[in-house]
């Protein structure tokens, strides 16, 4: 199981910048394009009455002024990554993905 900091590095590499934010506070001013992500679930697998595998689920939000950011296709190449929805807010495009990492 990879750590969250490894995920942070991978997302920064794919985005090509350090504009990757883990659960930023509401008052924090982000620079765009950006990826905002947070933990949304932990999938556990059990055997012999004990958890033997924990897979963390993250919600990724790619935020950009452009409607089509190429990093979305790169993220979708990661194992266990899927596209959830797109919406526009405050003149910014938001693409929401789910990633088990």
XYZ file of C-alpha atoms in Angstrom:
101
model
C 0.000 0.000 0.000
C 1.418 3.347 -1.026
C 1.427 6.316 1.316
C -0.456 9.562 0.864
C 2.837 11.416 0.389
C 3.682 9.083 -2.509
C 0.288 9.912 -3.979
C 1.031 13.628 -3.501
C 4.299 13.257 -5.443
C 2.602 11.274 -8.214
C -0.143 13.888 -8.612
C 2.421 16.716 -8.721
C 4.368 14.807 -11.370
C 1.274 14.234 -13.527
C 0.051 17.827 -13.165
C 3.518 19.216 -13.831
C 3.329 21.646 -10.917
C 3.101 21.768 -7.120
C -0.534 22.977 -7.226
C -1.735 19.780 -5.538
C -3.621 20.303 -2.287
C -4.687 17.746 0.317
C -7.804 18.899 2.170
C -7.021 22.634 1.962
C -8.909 24.951 4.333
C -11.748 27.029 2.862
C -9.778 30.257 3.255
C -6.751 28.923 1.323
C -6.178 30.550 -2.090
C -5.285 27.911 -4.675
C -3.450 28.498 -7.944
C -4.847 26.901 -11.117
C -4.711 24.445 -12.746
C -4.795 22.432 -9.554
C -5.725 19.106 -8.049
C -7.546 19.102 -4.718
C -7.935 15.724 -3.072
C -9.241 14.182 0.115
C -9.730 10.742 1.610
C -13.266 9.520 1.088
C -13.251 5.851 2.092
C -11.109 2.895 3.131
C -11.938 -0.481 1.618
C -11.042 -3.361 3.931
C -10.679 -7.017 3.023
C -10.992 -9.591 5.769
C -9.834 -13.146 6.377
C -9.652 -15.118 9.621
C -11.548 -12.334 11.392
C -8.848 -9.758 10.637
C -8.297 -7.081 8.029
C -5.479 -8.143 5.726
C -5.793 -5.424 3.113
C -6.695 -1.746 3.376
C -7.198 0.253 0.177
C -7.678 3.996 0.625
C -10.117 5.797 -1.621
C -9.487 9.424 -2.554
C -11.725 11.933 -4.273
C -9.664 13.970 -6.733
C -10.933 17.250 -8.161
C -9.062 18.676 -11.142
C -9.763 22.418 -11.223
C -8.904 24.515 -14.266
C -10.098 27.518 -16.232
C -10.021 25.366 -19.385
C -12.781 22.769 -19.797
C -10.391 20.022 -20.930
C -7.246 19.455 -18.894
C -4.934 16.736 -20.237
C -4.056 15.504 -16.758
C -7.501 13.867 -16.547
C -6.532 11.324 -19.219
C -3.250 10.656 -17.419
C -5.047 10.145 -14.099
C -7.461 7.719 -15.715
C -4.472 5.577 -16.731
C -3.752 4.896 -13.043
C -5.099 1.578 -11.726
C -8.427 1.883 -9.892
C -9.128 5.431 -11.111
C -12.510 6.365 -12.558
C -14.252 9.527 -13.722
C -17.203 10.608 -11.610
C -18.620 13.930 -12.871
C -17.912 17.396 -14.247
C -19.316 20.700 -13.025
C -18.586 24.396 -13.369
C -18.416 26.776 -10.402
C -17.028 30.323 -10.090
C -15.948 30.246 -13.774
C -13.753 27.209 -13.061
C -14.191 23.698 -14.431
C -14.161 20.887 -11.881
C -13.647 17.255 -12.891
C -14.186 14.778 -10.069
C -12.429 11.411 -10.101
C -12.262 8.513 -7.670
C -8.919 6.839 -7.026
C -8.120 3.822 -4.877
C -4.451 4.103 -3.955
